[in-house]
mmCIF file of C-alpha atoms in Angstrom:
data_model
loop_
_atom_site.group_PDB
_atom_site.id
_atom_site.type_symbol
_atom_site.label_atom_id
_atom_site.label_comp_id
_atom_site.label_asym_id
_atom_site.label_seq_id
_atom_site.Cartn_x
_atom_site.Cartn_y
_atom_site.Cartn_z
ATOM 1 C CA UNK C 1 0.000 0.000 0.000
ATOM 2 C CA UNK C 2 1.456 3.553 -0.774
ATOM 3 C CA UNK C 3 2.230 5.761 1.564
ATOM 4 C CA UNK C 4 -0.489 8.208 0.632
ATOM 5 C CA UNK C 5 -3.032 5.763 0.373
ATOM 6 C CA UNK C 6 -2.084 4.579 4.374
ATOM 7 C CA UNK C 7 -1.775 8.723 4.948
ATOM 8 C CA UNK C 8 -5.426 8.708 3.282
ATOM 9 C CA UNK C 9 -7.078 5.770 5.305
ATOM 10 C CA UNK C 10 -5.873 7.405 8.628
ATOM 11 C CA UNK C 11 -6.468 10.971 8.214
ATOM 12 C CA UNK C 12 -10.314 9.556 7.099
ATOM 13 C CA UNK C 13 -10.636 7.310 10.331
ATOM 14 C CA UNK C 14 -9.588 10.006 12.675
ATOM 15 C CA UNK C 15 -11.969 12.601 11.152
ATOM 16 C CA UNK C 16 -14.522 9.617 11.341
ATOM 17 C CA UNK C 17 -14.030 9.214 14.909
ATOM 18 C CA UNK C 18 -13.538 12.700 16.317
ATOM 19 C CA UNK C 19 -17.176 13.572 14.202
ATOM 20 C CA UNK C 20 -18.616 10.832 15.817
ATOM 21 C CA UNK C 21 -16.687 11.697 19.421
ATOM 22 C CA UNK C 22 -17.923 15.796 18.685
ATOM 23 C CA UNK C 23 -21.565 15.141 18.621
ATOM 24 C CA UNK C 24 -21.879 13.868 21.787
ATOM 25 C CA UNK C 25 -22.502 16.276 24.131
ATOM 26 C CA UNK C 26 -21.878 15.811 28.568
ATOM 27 C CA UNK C 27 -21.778 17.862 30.705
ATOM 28 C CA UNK C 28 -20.853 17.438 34.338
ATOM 29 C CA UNK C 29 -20.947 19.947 37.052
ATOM 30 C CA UNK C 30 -20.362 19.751 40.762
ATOM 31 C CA UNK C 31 -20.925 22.026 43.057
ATOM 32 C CA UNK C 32 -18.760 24.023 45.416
ATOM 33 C CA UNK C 33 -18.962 23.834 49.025
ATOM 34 C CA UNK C 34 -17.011 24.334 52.059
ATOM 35 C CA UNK C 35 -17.208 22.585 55.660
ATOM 36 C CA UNK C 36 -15.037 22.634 58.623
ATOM 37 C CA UNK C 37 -13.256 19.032 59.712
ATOM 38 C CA UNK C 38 -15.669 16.756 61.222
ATOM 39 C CA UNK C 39 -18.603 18.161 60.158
ATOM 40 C CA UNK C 40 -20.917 16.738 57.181
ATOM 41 C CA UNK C 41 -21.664 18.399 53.641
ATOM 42 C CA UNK C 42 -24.236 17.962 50.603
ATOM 43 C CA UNK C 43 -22.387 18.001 47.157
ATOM 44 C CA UNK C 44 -24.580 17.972 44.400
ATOM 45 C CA UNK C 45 -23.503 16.615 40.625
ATOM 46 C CA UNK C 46 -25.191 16.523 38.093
ATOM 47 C CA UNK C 47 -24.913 15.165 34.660
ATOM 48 C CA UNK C 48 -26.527 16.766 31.463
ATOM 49 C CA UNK C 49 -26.129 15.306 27.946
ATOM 50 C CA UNK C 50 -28.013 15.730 25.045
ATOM 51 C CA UNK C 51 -28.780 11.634 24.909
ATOM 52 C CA UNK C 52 -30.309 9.142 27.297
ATOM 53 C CA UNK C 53 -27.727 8.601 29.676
ATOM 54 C CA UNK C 54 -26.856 4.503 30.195
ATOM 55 C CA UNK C 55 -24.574 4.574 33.027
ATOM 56 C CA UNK C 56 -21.377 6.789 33.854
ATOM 57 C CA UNK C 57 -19.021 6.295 36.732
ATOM 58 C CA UNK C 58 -17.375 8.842 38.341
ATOM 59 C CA UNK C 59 -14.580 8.712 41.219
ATOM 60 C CA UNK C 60 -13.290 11.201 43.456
ATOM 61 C CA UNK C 61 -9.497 10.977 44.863
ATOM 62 C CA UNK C 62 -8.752 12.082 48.226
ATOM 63 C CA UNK C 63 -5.990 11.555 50.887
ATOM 64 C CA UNK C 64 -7.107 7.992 53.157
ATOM 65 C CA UNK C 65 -10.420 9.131 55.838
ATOM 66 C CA UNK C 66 -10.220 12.365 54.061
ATOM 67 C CA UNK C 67 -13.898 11.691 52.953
ATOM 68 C CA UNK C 68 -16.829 9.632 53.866
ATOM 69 C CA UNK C 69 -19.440 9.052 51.729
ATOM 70 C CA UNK C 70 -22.618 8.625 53.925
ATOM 71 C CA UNK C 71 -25.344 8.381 51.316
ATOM 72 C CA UNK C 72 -25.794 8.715 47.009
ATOM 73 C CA UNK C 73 -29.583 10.124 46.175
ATOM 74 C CA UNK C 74 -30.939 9.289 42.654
ATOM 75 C CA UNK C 75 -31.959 12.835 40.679
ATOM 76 C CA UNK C 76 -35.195 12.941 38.367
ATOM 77 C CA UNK C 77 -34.455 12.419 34.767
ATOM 78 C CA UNK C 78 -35.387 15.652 32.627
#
């Protein structure tokens, strides 16, 4: 295969996939808060797209007992 038939085939797979990846639309936002040690604290997230949403995962990194996560509420689907 030539070389600009391989330059070709990738340059059309990569536009292929970042159209596909572009049209997909998610946002996530969290919001701010501040609490002093010890106490407890609502943080809300919430996840927007433009789709039906099928799952998503999300993970927060923290130092050891930094956090405890006491409870996760379900949101209402808009």
């Amino acid at each position: 295969m030539s070389n600009w038939r391989q330059i070709s085939l990738v340059l059309a797979m990569t536009m292929g996939i970042s159209t596909f990846a572009s049209s997909q639309v998610h946002t996530l936002i969290a919001s701010t808060e501040t609490v002093l040690p010890g106490a407890s604290v609502t943080a809300i997230v919430t996840l927007d797209n433009d789709e039906g949403a099928r799952g998503f995962s999300m993970g927060l990194a923290h130092p050891g007992t930094f956090l405890t996560l006491t409870a996760i509420d379900a949101g209402t689907a808009t």
